[in-house]
Short mmCIF file of C-alpha atoms in Angstrom, two decimals:
data_model
loop_
_atom_site.label_atom_id
_atom_site.label_comp_id
_atom_site.label_asym_id
_atom_site.label_seq_id
_atom_site.Cartn_x
_atom_site.Cartn_y
_atom_site.Cartn_z
CA MET V 3 40.35 3.18 -46.07
CA ARG V 4 37.44 5.67 -46.83
CA ASN V 5 35.08 3.80 -44.37
CA LEU V 6 37.86 3.96 -41.63
CA SER V 7 38.30 7.63 -42.14
CA ARG V 8 34.45 8.20 -41.98
CA LYS V 9 34.18 6.07 -38.83
CA TRP V 10 36.97 8.23 -37.18
CA GLY V 11 35.17 11.28 -38.40
CA ASP V 12 31.76 10.23 -36.88
CA LYS V 13 33.57 9.55 -33.66
CA LEU V 14 35.20 12.87 -33.73
CA GLU V 15 32.02 14.63 -34.64
CA PHE V 16 30.26 12.74 -31.66
CA GLY V 17 32.99 13.80 -29.17
CA ILE V 18 32.82 17.42 -30.24
CA PHE V 19 28.97 17.68 -29.63
CA THR V 20 29.04 15.64 -26.43
CA LEU V 21 32.18 17.25 -24.68
CA PRO V 22 30.52 20.52 -23.78
CA VAL V 23 27.55 18.41 -22.19
CA LEU V 24 30.09 16.22 -20.34
CA ILE V 25 31.97 19.46 -19.08
CA CYS V 26 28.73 20.96 -17.87
CA VAL V 27 27.59 17.76 -16.02
CA ALA V 28 31.05 17.53 -14.44
CA ILE V 29 30.89 21.13 -13.19
CA ALA V 30 27.30 20.98 -12.06
CA PHE V 31 27.49 17.49 -10.34
CA TYR V 32 30.58 15.49 -10.31
CA ILE V 33 32.96 18.02 -9.14
CA PRO V 34 30.69 19.17 -6.38
CA PHE V 35 29.99 15.73 -5.41
CA ALA V 36 33.63 15.08 -5.13
CA MET V 37 34.05 18.24 -2.81
CA THR V 38 31.15 17.02 -0.75
CA VAL V 39 32.90 13.78 0.00
CA ARG V 40 36.19 15.65 0.70
CA TYR V 41 34.59 18.11 3.05
CA SER V 42 32.47 15.41 4.79
CA LEU V 43 35.79 14.07 6.08
CA THR V 44 36.82 17.34 7.69
CA LYS V 45 36.12 19.83 10.39
CA TRP V 46 35.41 23.06 8.73
CA ASN V 47 33.68 26.30 9.70
CA GLY V 48 33.26 27.40 6.13
CA ILE V 49 35.70 30.29 6.58
CA SER V 50 39.15 28.79 7.10
CA LYS V 51 41.29 28.08 4.15
CA HIS V 52 42.56 24.76 5.40
CA PRO V 53 39.84 22.40 6.70
CA LYS V 54 41.02 19.97 9.45
CA PHE V 55 40.88 16.38 8.22
CA VAL V 56 38.99 14.11 10.72
CA GLY V 57 38.47 11.05 8.69
CA LEU V 58 35.25 9.16 9.72
CA ASP V 59 34.62 11.03 12.84
CA ASN V 60 31.84 13.10 11.59
CA PHE V 61 30.06 9.87 10.60
CA LYS V 62 30.65 8.13 13.93
CA GLN V 63 29.37 11.33 15.72
CA ILE V 64 26.12 11.38 13.57
CA PHE V 65 25.34 7.65 14.03
CA LEU V 66 26.38 7.23 17.66
CA HIS V 67 26.00 10.38 19.45
CA ASP V 68 23.56 12.82 17.57
CA ALA V 69 20.33 12.61 19.00
CA ASN V 70 19.04 15.51 16.98
CA PHE V 71 19.78 13.49 13.81
CA ALA V 72 18.05 10.47 14.97
CA HIS V 73 14.92 12.47 15.71
CA ALA V 74 14.98 14.31 12.56
CA ALA V 75 15.37 10.82 10.58
CA TRP V 76 12.33 9.51 12.45
CA PHE V 77 10.45 12.67 11.75
CA THR V 78 11.20 12.38 8.00
CA VAL V 79 10.35 8.67 7.98
CA LYS V 80 7.01 9.31 9.46
CA TYR V 81 6.25 12.27 7.18
CA ALA V 82 7.47 10.37 4.13
CA VAL V 83 5.18 7.37 4.74
CA LEU V 84 2.05 9.37 5.47
CA TYR V 85 2.66 11.89 2.73
CA ILE V 86 3.24 9.11 0.10
CA VAL V 87 0.19 7.12 1.03
CA LEU V 88 -2.19 10.01 1.66
CA VAL V 89 -1.18 12.18 -1.37
CA ASN V 90 -1.48 9.17 -3.79
CA VAL V 91 -4.84 7.91 -2.45
CA LEU V 92 -6.44 11.32 -2.54
CA ALA V 93 -4.99 12.11 -6.08
CA ILE V 94 -6.32 8.88 -7.31
CA LEU V 95 -9.70 9.65 -5.86
CA LEU V 96 -9.52 13.22 -7.29
CA ALA V 97 -8.49 11.89 -10.59
CA LEU V 98 -11.52 9.42 -10.77
CA VAL V 99 -13.85 12.21 -9.95
CA LEU V 100 -12.46 14.76 -12.47
CA ASP V 101 -12.16 12.19 -15.23
CA MET V 102 -15.83 11.86 -15.28
CA LYS V 103 -17.78 14.03 -17.88
CA LEU V 104 -18.53 16.88 -15.51
CA LYS V 105 -19.26 20.39 -16.75
CA SER V 106 -16.85 21.96 -14.19
CA SER V 107 -14.13 19.45 -14.53
CA THR V 108 -11.76 21.87 -16.31
CA TRP V 109 -12.19 24.55 -13.58
CA LEU V 110 -11.84 22.09 -10.80
CA ARG V 111 -8.55 20.70 -12.33
CA MET V 112 -7.22 24.21 -12.45
CA ALA V 113 -8.33 24.92 -9.02
CA PHE V 114 -6.59 21.96 -7.70
CA PHE V 115 -3.46 22.36 -9.75
CA THR V 116 -2.96 26.09 -9.07
CA PRO V 117 -1.45 25.69 -5.49
CA TYR V 118 1.32 23.53 -7.06
CA ILE V 119 2.53 26.55 -9.06
CA LEU V 120 3.25 28.24 -5.81
CA SER V 121 6.52 27.75 -3.93
CA LEU V 122 6.23 25.87 -0.85
CA VAL V 123 8.02 28.68 1.13
CA ILE V 124 5.13 31.15 0.11
CA VAL V 125 2.53 28.43 0.85
CA GLY V 126 4.04 28.02 4.31
CA PHE V 127 3.96 31.74 4.93
CA ILE V 128 0.24 31.85 3.79
CA TRP V 129 -0.87 29.05 5.96
CA LYS V 130 1.24 30.26 8.82
CA PHE V 131 -0.98 33.34 8.70
CA ILE V 132 -4.09 31.36 8.38
CA PHE V 133 -3.27 29.08 11.28
CA MET V 134 -2.31 31.90 13.70
CA GLN V 135 -4.77 34.52 12.58
CA GLY V 136 -7.39 33.27 10.25
CA PHE V 137 -8.30 30.18 12.56
CA GLU V 138 -8.51 32.80 15.50
CA SER V 139 -11.10 34.70 13.69
CA LEU V 140 -13.02 31.66 12.57
CA GLY V 141 -12.98 30.35 16.21
CA ALA V 142 -14.29 33.68 17.42
CA SER V 143 -17.17 33.80 14.89
CA THR V 144 -18.28 30.06 14.71
CA GLY V 145 -17.33 28.88 18.34
CA TRP V 146 -15.85 25.76 17.00
CA GLY V 147 -13.06 24.34 19.26
CA ILE V 148 -11.17 23.21 16.36
CA PHE V 149 -10.14 26.61 15.29
CA ASP V 150 -8.83 27.30 19.00
CA LEU V 151 -6.34 24.56 18.91
CA SER V 152 -2.61 25.55 18.84
CA TRP V 153 -1.89 24.09 15.31
CA LEU V 154 1.80 25.23 15.30
CA GLY V 155 2.39 25.23 19.10
CA GLU V 156 1.89 21.61 19.87
CA PRO V 157 4.10 18.86 18.48
CA GLY V 158 1.48 16.56 17.12
CA LEU V 159 -0.60 19.18 15.55
CA ALA V 160 2.57 20.95 14.11
CA PHE V 161 3.20 17.65 12.43
CA VAL V 162 -0.25 17.35 11.09
CA SER V 163 -0.12 21.01 9.95
CA ILE V 164 2.99 20.41 7.99
CA LEU V 165 1.66 17.25 6.41
CA GLY V 166 -1.69 18.67 5.55
CA VAL V 167 -0.12 21.88 3.92
CA SER V 168 2.09 19.75 1.79
CA ILE V 169 -0.47 17.65 0.63
CA TRP V 170 -2.74 20.55 -0.13
CA GLN V 171 -0.01 22.16 -2.21
CA SER V 172 1.05 19.20 -4.25
CA ILE V 173 -1.97 17.08 -4.72
CA GLY V 174 -2.79 18.71 -8.04
CA PHE V 175 0.47 17.65 -9.56
CA TYR V 176 -0.30 14.00 -8.74
CA MET V 177 -3.76 14.25 -9.86
CA VAL V 178 -2.64 15.26 -13.17
CA ILE V 179 -0.37 12.36 -13.45
CA TYR V 180 -3.30 10.05 -12.55
CA ILE V 181 -5.77 11.69 -14.89
CA ALA V 182 -3.47 11.10 -17.88
CA GLY V 183 -3.18 7.50 -16.72
CA LEU V 184 -6.89 7.08 -16.42
CA GLN V 185 -7.36 8.50 -20.07
CA SER V 186 -5.05 5.75 -21.40
CA VAL V 187 -7.21 3.01 -20.10
CA PRO V 188 -8.96 1.48 -23.19
CA ASP V 189 -12.62 2.12 -23.18
CA ASP V 190 -13.35 -1.40 -24.67
CA LEU V 191 -11.88 -3.12 -21.42
CA LYS V 192 -14.37 -1.02 -19.24
CA GLU V 193 -17.30 -1.95 -21.56
CA ALA V 194 -16.43 -5.56 -21.55
CA ALA V 195 -16.32 -5.53 -17.71
CA VAL V 196 -19.66 -3.70 -17.56
CA MET V 197 -21.14 -6.51 -19.98
CA ASP V 198 -19.63 -9.06 -17.55
CA GLY V 199 -21.67 -7.50 -14.66
CA ALA V 200 -18.62 -6.18 -12.94
CA GLY V 201 -19.71 -3.19 -10.45
CA PRO V 202 -17.60 0.15 -10.27
CA ILE V 203 -15.36 -1.03 -7.36
CA ARG V 204 -14.59 -4.40 -9.07
CA ARG V 205 -13.75 -2.60 -12.41
CA PHE V 206 -11.53 -0.20 -10.47
CA PHE V 207 -9.37 -2.84 -8.78
CA SER V 208 -9.31 -5.37 -11.64
CA ILE V 209 -8.96 -3.07 -14.59
CA THR V 210 -8.28 0.52 -13.81
CA LEU V 211 -5.75 0.22 -10.84
CA PRO V 212 -3.42 -2.34 -12.52
CA LEU V 213 -3.28 -0.33 -15.77
CA LEU V 214 -2.55 2.74 -13.58
CA ALA V 215 0.84 1.02 -12.51
CA PRO V 216 3.07 3.26 -14.59
CA SER V 217 1.39 6.43 -13.24
CA ILE V 218 1.72 4.97 -9.61
CA THR V 219 5.38 4.38 -10.15
CA ILE V 220 6.08 7.92 -11.31
CA SER V 221 3.93 9.29 -8.51
CA VAL V 222 5.36 7.30 -5.80
CA PHE V 223 8.87 8.02 -6.94
CA MET V 224 8.20 11.82 -6.91
CA ALA V 225 6.47 11.63 -3.65
CA LEU V 226 9.16 9.59 -2.19
CA THR V 227 12.04 11.97 -3.07
CA ASN V 228 10.08 15.04 -2.32
CA SER V 229 9.03 13.91 1.00
CA ILE V 230 12.54 12.67 2.13
CA LYS V 231 14.03 16.21 1.07
CA ILE V 232 11.08 18.24 2.95
CA PHE V 233 12.65 21.55 4.08
CA ASP V 234 11.04 24.73 2.77
CA VAL V 235 7.57 24.26 4.22
CA ILE V 236 9.13 23.49 7.57
CA LEU V 237 11.36 26.56 7.23
CA SER V 238 8.41 28.88 6.54
CA LEU V 239 5.61 27.27 8.59
CA THR V 240 7.20 26.07 11.98
CA GLY V 241 10.87 26.89 11.74
CA GLY V 242 11.47 23.56 13.10
CA GLY V 243 9.33 24.29 16.30
CA PRO V 244 7.95 23.88 18.73
CA GLY V 245 11.09 22.95 20.55
CA GLY V 246 12.80 21.33 17.51
CA THR V 247 10.05 18.68 17.18
CA THR V 248 9.54 19.25 13.44
CA TYR V 249 13.21 19.02 12.34
CA SER V 250 13.51 17.00 9.21
CA VAL V 251 16.79 15.71 7.99
CA ALA V 252 17.16 18.41 5.44
CA TYR V 253 16.31 21.10 7.96
CA ASP V 254 18.75 19.52 10.54
CA ILE V 255 21.45 19.81 7.81
CA TYR V 256 20.58 23.38 7.08
CA ARG V 257 20.78 24.32 10.85
CA ASP V 258 24.09 22.63 11.45
CA THR V 259 25.70 23.86 8.35
CA PHE V 260 24.49 27.58 7.98
CA GLN V 261 23.40 28.42 11.48
CA ASN V 262 25.99 26.61 13.51
CA ASN V 263 28.73 26.87 10.91
CA LEU V 264 29.55 23.19 11.03
CA TYR V 265 30.10 22.80 7.19
CA GLY V 266 32.07 19.58 7.51
CA TYR V 267 29.52 18.06 9.72
CA GLY V 268 26.68 19.27 7.82
CA THR V 269 28.15 18.15 4.59
CA ALA V 270 28.52 14.61 6.11
CA LYS V 271 24.94 14.47 6.95
CA ALA V 272 24.16 15.66 3.40
CA LEU V 273 25.95 12.87 2.04
CA ILE V 274 24.24 10.30 4.17
CA LEU V 275 20.91 11.84 3.05
CA PHE V 276 22.10 11.48 -0.61
CA VAL V 277 22.88 7.88 -0.29
CA ALA V 278 19.68 7.24 1.56
CA VAL V 279 17.55 8.84 -1.09
CA LEU V 280 19.55 6.92 -3.86
CA LEU V 281 19.13 3.53 -2.35
CA ILE V 282 15.46 3.95 -1.38
CA THR V 283 14.57 5.09 -4.82
CA ILE V 284 16.47 2.44 -6.58
CA VAL V 285 14.58 -0.18 -4.52
CA GLN V 286 11.26 1.61 -4.97
CA LEU V 287 11.74 1.70 -8.87
CA THR V 288 12.74 -1.85 -9.04
CA ILE V 289 9.83 -3.20 -7.13
CA PHE V 290 7.20 -0.92 -8.95
CA LYS V 291 8.74 -1.71 -12.46
CA ARG V 292 8.54 -5.39 -11.66
CA ARG V 293 4.85 -5.06 -10.78
CA GLU V 294 4.32 -3.10 -13.81
CA VAL V 295 5.54 -5.97 -15.86
CA GLU V 296 3.41 -8.51 -13.86
CA ALA V 297 0.35 -6.28 -14.45
#
């Protein structure tokens, strides 16, 4: 009888301590998510007290008739693929260099990581000033044609500008993850490979890269989620221009919801983005975790 009362007492204690957390999670996530699902099925301008229920009409319009959403989705896919590949490759290269016993390694790590501390909105405005006025001054003083290009006025160059600024701002974060992974690689494996006559390239692909699998999983996951949700650097750097060619899915949602007052329609797009991010990350984590075990 005493054991039974102690068991119920433990359950009661567990419930008392976990109930506030469950309430906070419900208020912060589950209730807003349920409201998102509800509003995605309505036609609502964000002001009226009684949204008009339209069922799946918003989703039909998005998938069948919304050319802006299709263009934004294609832009986001291109950006995500290039960002994930480039930022991880460059971060690994930087980590390999800065993992060496260089006198300036500490200062270089700090220099590369510092931009990550800044908000992408601030970074976007800084680089907008550089592209529009800094490059003009550099072009006048050097005579190099690359500085005379319209980096924010042409669709292709605007895409490259957004991609480059995003990589510049975030590469330090991924570099730190890879440096931590490199420092966990056992030195005896490297020494054994040297004794066997393996060169630097062979040692990297046969020993270092497989043992970096956990770091690669984390970095690719972070890069994937951040790139799919890209918004702030576009808002501050190009504003979606020129001519709406740099709209991402997140920026298209912002434009429909807060500029066009299509709250129900924008909420439906946000729900689609949520499901897409969820499915893609689940697939990515499953594949990469399986490769970690194989490695």
